[in-house]
Short mmCIF file of C-alpha atoms and ligand atoms in Angstrom, two decimals:
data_model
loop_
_atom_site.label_atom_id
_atom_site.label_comp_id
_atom_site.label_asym_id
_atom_site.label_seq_id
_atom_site.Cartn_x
_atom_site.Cartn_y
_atom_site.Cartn_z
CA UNK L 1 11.95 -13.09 -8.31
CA UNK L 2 12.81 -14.84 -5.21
CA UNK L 3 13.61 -13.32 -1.58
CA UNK L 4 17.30 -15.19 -1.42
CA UNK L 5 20.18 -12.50 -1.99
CA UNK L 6 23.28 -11.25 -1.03
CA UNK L 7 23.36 -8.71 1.73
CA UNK L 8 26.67 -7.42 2.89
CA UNK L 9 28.03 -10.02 1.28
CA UNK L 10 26.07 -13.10 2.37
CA UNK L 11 23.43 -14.64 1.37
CA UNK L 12 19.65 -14.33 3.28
CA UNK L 13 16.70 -15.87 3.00
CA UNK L 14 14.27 -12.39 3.02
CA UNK L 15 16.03 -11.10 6.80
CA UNK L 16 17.66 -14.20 7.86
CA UNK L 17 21.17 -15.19 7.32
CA UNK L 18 21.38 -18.76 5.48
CA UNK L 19 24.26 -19.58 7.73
CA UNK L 20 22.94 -18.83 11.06
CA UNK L 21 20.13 -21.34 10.12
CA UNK L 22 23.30 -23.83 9.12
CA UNK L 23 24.74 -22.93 12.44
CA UNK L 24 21.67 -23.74 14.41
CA UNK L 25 19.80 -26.48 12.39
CA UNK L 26 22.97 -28.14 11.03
CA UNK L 27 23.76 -29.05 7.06
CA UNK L 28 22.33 -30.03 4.88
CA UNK L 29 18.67 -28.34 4.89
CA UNK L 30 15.84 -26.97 2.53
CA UNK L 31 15.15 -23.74 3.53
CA UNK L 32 11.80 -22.14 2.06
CA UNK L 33 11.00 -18.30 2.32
CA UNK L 34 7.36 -17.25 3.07
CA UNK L 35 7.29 -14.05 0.84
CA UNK L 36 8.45 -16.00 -2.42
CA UNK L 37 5.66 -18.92 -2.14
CA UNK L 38 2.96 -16.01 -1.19
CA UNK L 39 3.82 -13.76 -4.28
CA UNK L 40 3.95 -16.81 -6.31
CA UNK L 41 0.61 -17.66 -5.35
CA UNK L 42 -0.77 -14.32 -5.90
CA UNK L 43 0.67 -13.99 -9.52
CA UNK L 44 -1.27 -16.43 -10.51
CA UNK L 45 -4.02 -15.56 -8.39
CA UNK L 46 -4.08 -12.72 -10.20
CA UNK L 47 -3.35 -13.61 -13.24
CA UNK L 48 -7.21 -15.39 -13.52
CA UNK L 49 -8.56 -11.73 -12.16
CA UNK L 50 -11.43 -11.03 -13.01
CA UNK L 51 -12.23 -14.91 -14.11
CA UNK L 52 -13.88 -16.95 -11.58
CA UNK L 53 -11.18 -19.15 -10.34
CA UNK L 54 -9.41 -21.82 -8.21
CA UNK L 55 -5.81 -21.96 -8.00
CA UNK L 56 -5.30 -25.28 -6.77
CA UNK L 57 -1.71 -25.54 -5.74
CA UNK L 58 -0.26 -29.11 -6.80
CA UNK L 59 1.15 -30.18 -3.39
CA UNK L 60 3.08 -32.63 -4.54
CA UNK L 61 5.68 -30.49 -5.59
CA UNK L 62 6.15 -29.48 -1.70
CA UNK L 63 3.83 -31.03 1.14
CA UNK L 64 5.58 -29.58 4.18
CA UNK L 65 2.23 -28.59 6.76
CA UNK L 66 3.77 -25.37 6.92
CA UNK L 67 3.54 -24.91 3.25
CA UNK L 68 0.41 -25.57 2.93
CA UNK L 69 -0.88 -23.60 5.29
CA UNK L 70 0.67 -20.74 4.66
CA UNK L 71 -0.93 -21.25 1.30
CA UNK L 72 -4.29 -22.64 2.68
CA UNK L 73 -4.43 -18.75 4.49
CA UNK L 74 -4.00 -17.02 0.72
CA UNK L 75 -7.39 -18.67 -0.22
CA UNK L 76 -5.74 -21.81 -2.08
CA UNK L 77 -7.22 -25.08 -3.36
CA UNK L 78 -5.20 -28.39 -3.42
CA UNK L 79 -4.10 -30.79 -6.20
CA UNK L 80 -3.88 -34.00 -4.64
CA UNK L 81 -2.41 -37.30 -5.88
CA UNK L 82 -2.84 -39.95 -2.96
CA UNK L 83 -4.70 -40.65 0.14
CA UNK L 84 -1.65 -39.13 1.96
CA UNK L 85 -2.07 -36.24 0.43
CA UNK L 86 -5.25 -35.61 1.20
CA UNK L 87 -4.77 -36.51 4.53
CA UNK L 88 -2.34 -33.20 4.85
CA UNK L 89 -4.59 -31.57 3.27
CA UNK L 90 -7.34 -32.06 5.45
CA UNK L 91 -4.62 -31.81 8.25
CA UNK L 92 -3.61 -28.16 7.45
CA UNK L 93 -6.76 -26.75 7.53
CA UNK L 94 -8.15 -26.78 3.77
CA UNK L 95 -11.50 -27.51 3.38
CA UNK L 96 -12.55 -30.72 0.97
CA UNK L 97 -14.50 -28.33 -1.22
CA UNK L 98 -11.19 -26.69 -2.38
CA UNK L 99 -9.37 -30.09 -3.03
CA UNK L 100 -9.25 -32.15 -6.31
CA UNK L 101 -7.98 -35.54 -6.54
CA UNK L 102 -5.85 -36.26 -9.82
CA UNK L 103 -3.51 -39.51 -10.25
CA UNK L 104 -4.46 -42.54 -12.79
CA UNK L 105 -4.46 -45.22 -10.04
CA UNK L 106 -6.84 -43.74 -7.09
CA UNK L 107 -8.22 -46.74 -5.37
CA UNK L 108 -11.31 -47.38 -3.62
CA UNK L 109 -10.17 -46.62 -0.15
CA UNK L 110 -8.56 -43.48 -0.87
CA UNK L 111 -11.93 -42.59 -3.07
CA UNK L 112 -13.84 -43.42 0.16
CA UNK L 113 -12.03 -41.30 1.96
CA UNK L 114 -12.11 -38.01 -0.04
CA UNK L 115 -15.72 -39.03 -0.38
CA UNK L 116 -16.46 -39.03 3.57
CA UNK L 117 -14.13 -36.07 4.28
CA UNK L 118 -15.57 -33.76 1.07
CA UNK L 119 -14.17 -33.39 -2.18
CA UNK L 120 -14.18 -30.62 -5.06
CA UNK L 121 -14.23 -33.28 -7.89
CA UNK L 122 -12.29 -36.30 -8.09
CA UNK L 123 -10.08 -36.01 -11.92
CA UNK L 124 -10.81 -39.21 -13.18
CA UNK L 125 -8.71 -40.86 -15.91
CA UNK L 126 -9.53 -44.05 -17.06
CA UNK L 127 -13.50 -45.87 -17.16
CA UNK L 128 -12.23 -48.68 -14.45
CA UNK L 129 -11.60 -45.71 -11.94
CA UNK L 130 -15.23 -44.04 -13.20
CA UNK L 131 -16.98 -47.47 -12.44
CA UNK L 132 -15.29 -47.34 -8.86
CA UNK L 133 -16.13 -44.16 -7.82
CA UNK L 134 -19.33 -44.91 -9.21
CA UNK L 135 -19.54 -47.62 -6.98
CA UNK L 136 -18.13 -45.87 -3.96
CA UNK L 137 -20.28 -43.03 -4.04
CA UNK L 138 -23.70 -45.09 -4.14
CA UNK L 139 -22.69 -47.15 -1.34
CA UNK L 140 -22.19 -43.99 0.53
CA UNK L 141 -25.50 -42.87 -0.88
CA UNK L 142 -23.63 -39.78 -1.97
CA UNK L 143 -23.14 -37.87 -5.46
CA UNK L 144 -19.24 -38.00 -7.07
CA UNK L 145 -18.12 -34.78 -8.37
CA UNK L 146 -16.09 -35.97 -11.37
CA UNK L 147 -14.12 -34.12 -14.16
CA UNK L 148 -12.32 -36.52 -16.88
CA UNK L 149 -8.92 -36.08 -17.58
CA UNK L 150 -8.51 -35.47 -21.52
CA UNK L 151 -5.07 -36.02 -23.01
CA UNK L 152 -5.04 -34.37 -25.92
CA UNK L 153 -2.28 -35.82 -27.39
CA UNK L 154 0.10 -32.41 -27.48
CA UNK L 155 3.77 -32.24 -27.20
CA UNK L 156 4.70 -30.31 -24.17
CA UNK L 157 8.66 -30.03 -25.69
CA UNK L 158 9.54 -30.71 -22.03
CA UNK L 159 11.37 -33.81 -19.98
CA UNK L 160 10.35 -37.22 -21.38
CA UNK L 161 9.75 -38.22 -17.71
CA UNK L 162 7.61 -35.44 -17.38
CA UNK L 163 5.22 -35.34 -20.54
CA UNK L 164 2.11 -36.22 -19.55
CA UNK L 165 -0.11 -34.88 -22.91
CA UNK L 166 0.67 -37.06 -25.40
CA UNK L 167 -1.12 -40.44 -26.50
CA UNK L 168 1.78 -42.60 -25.16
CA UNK L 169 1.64 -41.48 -21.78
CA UNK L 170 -0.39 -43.46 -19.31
CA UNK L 171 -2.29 -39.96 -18.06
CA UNK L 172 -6.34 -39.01 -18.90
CA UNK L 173 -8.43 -40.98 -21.71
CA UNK L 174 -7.57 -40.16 -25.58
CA UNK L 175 -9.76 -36.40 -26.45
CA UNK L 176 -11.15 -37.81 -29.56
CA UNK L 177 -13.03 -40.97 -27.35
CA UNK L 178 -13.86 -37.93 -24.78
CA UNK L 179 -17.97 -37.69 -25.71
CA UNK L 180 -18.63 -41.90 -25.51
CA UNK L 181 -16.75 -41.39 -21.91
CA UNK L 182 -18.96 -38.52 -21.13
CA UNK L 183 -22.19 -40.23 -22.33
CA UNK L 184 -21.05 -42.80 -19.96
CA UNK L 185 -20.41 -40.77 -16.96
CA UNK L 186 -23.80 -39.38 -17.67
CA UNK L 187 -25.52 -43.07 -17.26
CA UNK L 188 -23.94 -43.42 -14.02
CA UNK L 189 -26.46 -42.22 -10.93
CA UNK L 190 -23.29 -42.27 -8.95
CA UNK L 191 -21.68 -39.35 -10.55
CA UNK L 192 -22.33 -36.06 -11.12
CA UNK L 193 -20.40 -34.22 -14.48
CA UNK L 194 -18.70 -30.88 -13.54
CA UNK L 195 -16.05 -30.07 -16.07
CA UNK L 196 -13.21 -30.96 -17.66
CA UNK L 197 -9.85 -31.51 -16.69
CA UNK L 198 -6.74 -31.56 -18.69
CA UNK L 199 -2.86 -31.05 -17.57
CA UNK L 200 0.31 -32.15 -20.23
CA UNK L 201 3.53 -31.73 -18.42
CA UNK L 202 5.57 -29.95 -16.00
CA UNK L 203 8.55 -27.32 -16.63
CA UNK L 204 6.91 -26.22 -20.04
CA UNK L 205 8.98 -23.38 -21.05
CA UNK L 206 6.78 -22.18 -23.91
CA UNK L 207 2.75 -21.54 -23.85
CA UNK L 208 2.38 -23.09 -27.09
CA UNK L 209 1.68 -26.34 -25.89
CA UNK L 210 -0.71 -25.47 -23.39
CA UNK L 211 -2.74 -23.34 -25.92
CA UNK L 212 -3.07 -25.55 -28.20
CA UNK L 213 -4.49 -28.46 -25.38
CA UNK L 214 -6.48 -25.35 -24.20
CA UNK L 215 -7.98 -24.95 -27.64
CA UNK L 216 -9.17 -28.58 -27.93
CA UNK L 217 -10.62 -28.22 -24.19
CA UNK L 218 -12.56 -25.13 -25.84
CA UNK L 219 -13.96 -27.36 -28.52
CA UNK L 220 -14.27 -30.07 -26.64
CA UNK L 221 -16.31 -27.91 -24.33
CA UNK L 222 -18.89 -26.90 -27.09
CA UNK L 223 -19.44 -30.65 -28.05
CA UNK L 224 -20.15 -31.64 -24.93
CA UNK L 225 -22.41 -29.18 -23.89
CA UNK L 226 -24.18 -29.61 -27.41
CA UNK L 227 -24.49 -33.09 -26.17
CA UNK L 228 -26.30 -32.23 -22.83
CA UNK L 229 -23.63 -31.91 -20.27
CA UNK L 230 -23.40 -29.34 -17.86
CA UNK L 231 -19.89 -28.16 -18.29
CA UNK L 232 -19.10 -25.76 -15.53
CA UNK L 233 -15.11 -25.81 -14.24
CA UNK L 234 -12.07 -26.13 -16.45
CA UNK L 235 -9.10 -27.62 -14.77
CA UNK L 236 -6.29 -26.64 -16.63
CA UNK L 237 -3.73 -28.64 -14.96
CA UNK L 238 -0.34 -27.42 -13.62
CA UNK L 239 2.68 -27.20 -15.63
CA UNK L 240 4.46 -23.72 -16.35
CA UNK L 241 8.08 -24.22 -16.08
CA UNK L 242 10.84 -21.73 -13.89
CA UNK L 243 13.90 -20.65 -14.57
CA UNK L 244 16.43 -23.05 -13.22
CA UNK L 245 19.16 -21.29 -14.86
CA UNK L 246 19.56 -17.39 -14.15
CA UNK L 247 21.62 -17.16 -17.49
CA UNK L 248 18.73 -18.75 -19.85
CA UNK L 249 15.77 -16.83 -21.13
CA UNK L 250 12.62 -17.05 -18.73
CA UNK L 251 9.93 -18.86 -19.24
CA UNK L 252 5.82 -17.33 -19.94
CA UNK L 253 5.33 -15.42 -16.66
CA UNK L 254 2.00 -16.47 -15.14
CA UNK L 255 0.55 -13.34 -16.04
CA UNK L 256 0.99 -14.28 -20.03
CA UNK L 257 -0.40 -18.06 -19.06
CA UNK L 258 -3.52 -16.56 -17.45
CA UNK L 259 -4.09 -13.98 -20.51
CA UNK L 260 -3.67 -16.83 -22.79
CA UNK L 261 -6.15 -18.62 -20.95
CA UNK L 262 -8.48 -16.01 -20.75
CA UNK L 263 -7.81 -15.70 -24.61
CA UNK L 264 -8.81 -19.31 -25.23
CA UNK L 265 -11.02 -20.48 -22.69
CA UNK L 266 -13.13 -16.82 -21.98
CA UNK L 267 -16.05 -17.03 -23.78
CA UNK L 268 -17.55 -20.38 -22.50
CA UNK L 269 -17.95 -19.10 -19.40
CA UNK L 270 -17.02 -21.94 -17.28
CA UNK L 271 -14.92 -21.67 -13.65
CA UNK L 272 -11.18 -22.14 -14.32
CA UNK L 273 -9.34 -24.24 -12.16
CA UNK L 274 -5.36 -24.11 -12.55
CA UNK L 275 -2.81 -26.90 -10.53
CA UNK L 276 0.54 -24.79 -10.40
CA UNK L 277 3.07 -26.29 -8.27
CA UNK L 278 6.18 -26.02 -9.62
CA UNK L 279 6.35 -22.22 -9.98
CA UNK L 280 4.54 -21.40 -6.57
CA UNK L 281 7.41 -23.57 -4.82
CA UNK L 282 10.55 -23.99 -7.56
CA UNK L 283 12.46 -20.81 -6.25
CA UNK L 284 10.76 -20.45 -3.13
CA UNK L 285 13.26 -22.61 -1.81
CA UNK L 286 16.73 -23.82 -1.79
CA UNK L 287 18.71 -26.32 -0.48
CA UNK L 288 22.19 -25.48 1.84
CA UNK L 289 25.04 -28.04 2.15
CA UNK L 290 28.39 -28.08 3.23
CA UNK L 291 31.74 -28.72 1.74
CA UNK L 292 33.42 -31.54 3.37
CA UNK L 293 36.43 -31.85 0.58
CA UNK L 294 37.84 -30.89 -2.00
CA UNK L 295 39.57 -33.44 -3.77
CA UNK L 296 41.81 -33.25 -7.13
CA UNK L 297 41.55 -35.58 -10.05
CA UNK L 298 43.26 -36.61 -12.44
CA UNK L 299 41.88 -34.03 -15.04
CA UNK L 300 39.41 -32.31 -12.56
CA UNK L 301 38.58 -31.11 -9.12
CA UNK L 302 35.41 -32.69 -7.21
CA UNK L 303 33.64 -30.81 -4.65
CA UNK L 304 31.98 -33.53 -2.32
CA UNK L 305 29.06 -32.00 0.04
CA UNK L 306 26.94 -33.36 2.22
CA UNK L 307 23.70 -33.17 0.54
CA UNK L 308 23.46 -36.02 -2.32
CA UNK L 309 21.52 -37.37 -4.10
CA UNK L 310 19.14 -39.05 -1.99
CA UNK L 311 18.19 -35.42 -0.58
CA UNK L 312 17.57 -33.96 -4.17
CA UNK L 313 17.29 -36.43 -7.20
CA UNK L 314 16.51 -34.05 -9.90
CA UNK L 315 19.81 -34.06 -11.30
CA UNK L 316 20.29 -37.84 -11.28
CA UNK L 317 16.23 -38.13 -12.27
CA UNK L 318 16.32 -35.54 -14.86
CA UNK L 319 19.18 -34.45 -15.77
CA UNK L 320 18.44 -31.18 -14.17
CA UNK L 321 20.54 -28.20 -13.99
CA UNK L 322 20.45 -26.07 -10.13
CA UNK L 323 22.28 -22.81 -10.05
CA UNK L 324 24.46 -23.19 -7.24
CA UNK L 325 25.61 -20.45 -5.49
CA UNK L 326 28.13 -19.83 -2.13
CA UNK L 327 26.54 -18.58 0.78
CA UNK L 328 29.57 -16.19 1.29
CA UNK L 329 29.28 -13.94 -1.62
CA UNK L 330 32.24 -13.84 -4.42
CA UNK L 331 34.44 -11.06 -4.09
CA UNK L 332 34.40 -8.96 -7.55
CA UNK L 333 37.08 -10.34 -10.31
CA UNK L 334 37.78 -13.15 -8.15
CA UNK L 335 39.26 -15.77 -10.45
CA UNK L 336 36.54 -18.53 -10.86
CA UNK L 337 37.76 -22.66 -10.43
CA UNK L 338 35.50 -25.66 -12.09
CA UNK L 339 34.34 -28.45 -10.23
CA UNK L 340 32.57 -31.74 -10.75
CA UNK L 341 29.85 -31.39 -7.55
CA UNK L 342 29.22 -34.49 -5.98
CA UNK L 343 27.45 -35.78 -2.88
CA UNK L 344 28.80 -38.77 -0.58
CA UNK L 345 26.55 -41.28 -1.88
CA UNK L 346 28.07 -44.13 -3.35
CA UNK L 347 27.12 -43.76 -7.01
CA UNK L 348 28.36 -42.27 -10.05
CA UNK L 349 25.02 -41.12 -10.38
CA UNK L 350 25.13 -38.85 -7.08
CA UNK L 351 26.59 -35.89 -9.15
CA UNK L 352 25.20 -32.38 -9.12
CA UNK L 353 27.32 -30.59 -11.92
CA UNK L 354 29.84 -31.58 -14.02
CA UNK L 355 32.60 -28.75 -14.91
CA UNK L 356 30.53 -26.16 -13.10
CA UNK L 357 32.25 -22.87 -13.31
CA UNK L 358 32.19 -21.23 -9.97
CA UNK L 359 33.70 -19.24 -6.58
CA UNK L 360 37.14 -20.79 -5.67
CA UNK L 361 35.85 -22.52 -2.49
CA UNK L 362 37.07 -25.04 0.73
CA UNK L 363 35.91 -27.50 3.36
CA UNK L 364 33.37 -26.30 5.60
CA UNK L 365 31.73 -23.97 3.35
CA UNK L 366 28.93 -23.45 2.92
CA UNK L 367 26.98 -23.71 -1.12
CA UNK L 368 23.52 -23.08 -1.82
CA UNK L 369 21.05 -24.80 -4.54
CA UNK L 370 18.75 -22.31 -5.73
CA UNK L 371 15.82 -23.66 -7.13
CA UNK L 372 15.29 -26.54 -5.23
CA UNK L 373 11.53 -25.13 -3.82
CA UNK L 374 9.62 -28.12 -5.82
CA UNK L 375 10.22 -31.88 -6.19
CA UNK L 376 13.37 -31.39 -3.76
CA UNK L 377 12.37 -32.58 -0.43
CA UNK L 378 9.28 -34.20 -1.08
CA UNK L 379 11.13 -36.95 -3.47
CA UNK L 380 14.36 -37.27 -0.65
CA UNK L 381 15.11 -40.76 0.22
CA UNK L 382 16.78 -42.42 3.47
CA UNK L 383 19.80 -44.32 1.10
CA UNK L 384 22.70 -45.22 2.44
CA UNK L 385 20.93 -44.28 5.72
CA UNK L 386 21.55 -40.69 5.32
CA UNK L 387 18.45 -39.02 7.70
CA UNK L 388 16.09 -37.05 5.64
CA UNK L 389 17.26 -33.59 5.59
CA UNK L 390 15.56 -30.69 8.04
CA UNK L 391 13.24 -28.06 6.24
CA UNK L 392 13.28 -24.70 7.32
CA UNK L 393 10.42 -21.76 6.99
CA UNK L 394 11.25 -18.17 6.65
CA UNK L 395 9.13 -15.37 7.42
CA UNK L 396 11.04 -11.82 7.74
CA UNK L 397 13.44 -11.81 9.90
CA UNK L 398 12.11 -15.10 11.98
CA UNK L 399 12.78 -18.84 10.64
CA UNK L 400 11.38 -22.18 12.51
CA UNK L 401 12.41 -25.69 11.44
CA UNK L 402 9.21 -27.28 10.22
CA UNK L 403 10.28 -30.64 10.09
CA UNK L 404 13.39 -31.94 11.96
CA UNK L 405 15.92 -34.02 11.33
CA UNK L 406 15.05 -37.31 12.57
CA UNK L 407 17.83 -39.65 15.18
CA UNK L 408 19.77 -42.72 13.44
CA UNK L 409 17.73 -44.68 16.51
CA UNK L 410 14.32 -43.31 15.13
CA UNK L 411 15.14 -44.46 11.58
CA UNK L 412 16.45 -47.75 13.00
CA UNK L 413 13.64 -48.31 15.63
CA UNK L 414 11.40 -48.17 11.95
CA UNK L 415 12.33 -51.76 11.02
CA UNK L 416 11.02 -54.68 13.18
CA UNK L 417 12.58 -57.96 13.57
CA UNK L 418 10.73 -61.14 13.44
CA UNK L 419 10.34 -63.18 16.38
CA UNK L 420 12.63 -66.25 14.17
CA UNK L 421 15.74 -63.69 14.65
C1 PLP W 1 2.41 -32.64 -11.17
C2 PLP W 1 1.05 -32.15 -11.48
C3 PLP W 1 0.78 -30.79 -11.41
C4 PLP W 1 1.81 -29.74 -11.11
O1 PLP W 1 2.77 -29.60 -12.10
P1 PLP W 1 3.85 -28.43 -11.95
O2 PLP W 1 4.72 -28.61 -13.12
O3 PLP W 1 4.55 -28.65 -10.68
O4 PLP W 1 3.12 -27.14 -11.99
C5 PLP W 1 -0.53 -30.38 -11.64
N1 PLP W 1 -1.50 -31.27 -11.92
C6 PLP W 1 -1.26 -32.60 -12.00
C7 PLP W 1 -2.38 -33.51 -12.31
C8 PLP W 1 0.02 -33.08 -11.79
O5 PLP W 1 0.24 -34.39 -11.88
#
């Protein structure tokens, strides 16, 4: 459930009207509602009741300071994958002993860094990156709190380009070499063994996956601690997928992934950690963009808006599918038209929907992508010099722009030119 819907026939984010925020802010923008991300957070808050728990929201998903912090007040940990991100982290307020740092390639700088500013436990994923934080930490004459990343080598069924669980993928160290690794993290007086970490995809749709992964972390668990490690936290990784398209079945609610969990993971006793990102900020969030023509083909009709795909690549990226909506609501039995929905940018490539059945509609108005809450904004590109798009926070019946929409002159004051020009 999400707080976007029709009211008197036009569509609000929770008591705002989506287009006065158009009118005022200007198209196109991501516009995120405060009530969605806080109940999403809670679910799964609340999901782990009665569990002793983190829920580290993956923040690469969406970064925005405002979105974090209105997290950061809910009680929330942080998944970080960069320096950056732990820099807005920090920035919004969350304390270092509620962040972990994922992400194969961490380097020693940005290991410094987390090590100076405080750190929950670094996820590490390879023995290179264990030697360096190693290093790092006994030059700083400080301890390393370190999961390792186990890929179990699990099909997540999900988006090639976003399996992470299985052997080919360049994520954790193989399970079955998991005790030598651990044995080696134990010889290391730089490091300090909390737990294990493990996380196989993103927009899983089924639990199966995850259970079984969770199952070998159980095992895993028990051999480990057999061989004399103190096994305390579980990070279970992020991963559980959202319904992109109204009309499909739903995926697991989080409620089902934390009884699972409880189910597999229960009886060892350890602190679970999850990293959900999609789902806390997936439909929390859409993005509005205007018509500026619509133009007839040959065999088709194209609606060209001003978003593209620069401003949200998951459709180009991964084939994705965004329920997209107008912000005027359809009349009932209005007779639907199909469009190809395509952005200004110029590639075949900057294409929405193809033959997407929808509201007869004209230049100027106004559509809305639902589902655009996670990996919208935060993977936008300048191309073809297009600004990066405003983002917009909702609370009731209040909305602030929480990053603006920066000048052609600031993005062309960016480059320099060299004193030979
Ligand atoms: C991307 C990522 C997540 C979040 O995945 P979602 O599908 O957005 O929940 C969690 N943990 C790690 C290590 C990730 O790379």
């Amino acid at each position: 459930m999400d707080h976007f819907l029709y009211k008197d026939g036009a569509l609000f984010a929770e008591d705002v009207p989506v287009a006065e925020i158009a009118a005022q802010v200007g198209t196109p923008f991501y516009c995120y509602s405060t009530a969605t991300l806080e109940r999403h957070f809670r679910l799964f808050d609340e999901a782990l009741d009665g569990t002793e728990h983190l829920v580290c929201y993956a923040m690469k998903a969406a970064s925005n300071q405002a979105i974090l912090k209105t997290l950061a007040a809910l009680g929330a940990g942080m998944d970080v994958v960069s320096g950056g991100e732990y820099a807005r982290a920090k920035a919004a307020g969350v304390p270092g002993d509620r962040i972990v740092f994922s992400g194969v390639g961490k380097t020693r700088d940005e290991i410094r860094e987390a090590l100076t500013g405080g750190i929950r436990q670094f996820n590490v994923e390879s023995e290179p990156e264990m030697a360096v934080i190693n290093a790092v930490a006994l030059e700083l004459g400080v301890k390393a709190p370190i999961t390792v990343r186990v890929n179990p080598d699990v099909d997540a069924k999900t988006h090639a380009k976003i399996a992470t669980g299985k052997s080919e993928n360049k994520f954790g160290i193989p399970i079955s070499r998991a005790r030598d690794v651990y044995a080696h993290a134990a010889s290391l007086p730089g490091l300090e063994v909390v737990g294990i970490d493990v996380h196989i995809g993103s927009q899983l749709t089924e639990l199966e996956p995850f259970r079984l992964a969770y199952q070998k972390v159980a095992e895993l668990t028990e051999a480990l601690r057999a061989d004399g490690h103190n096994i305390k936290r579980l990070d279970l990784g992020g991963g559980l997928g959202i319904p992109y398209e109204r009309s499909n079945s739903a995926p697991p609610l989080p409620i089902e992934y934390g009884a699972m969990i409880k189910d597999t993971l229960g009886h060892l006793g350890c602190e679970i950690e999850i990293e959900p990102g999609r789902l806390i900020a997936g439909n929390a969030g859409i993005m509005v963009s205007k018509v500026i023509y619509v133009k007839e083909g040959e065999d088709r009709q194209f609606m060209i808006i001003d978003g593209a795909m620069n401003d949200l690549i998951r459709p180009a990226m991964y084939d994705a599918h965004h329920d997209i909506i107008p912000v005027v609501e359809p009349a009932p039995g209005e007779e639907p038209a199909r469009y190809d929905i395509v952005g200004p940018v110029c590639e075949t490539g900057d294409t929405f929907a193809k033959g997407r059945v929808m509201s007869t509609v004209k230049a100027d108005d106004l559509v809305a992508f639902r589902s655009a809450g996670a990996y919208g904004a935060v993977m936008a590109s300048e191309y073809n010099t297009r600004p990066l798009i405003p983002e917009v926070l909702v609370k009731d019946d209040q909305f602030a722009v929480i990053r603006r929409r920066p000048t052609f002159d600031e993005m062309i004051n960016r480059d320099t030119i060299p004193e030979w020009l």
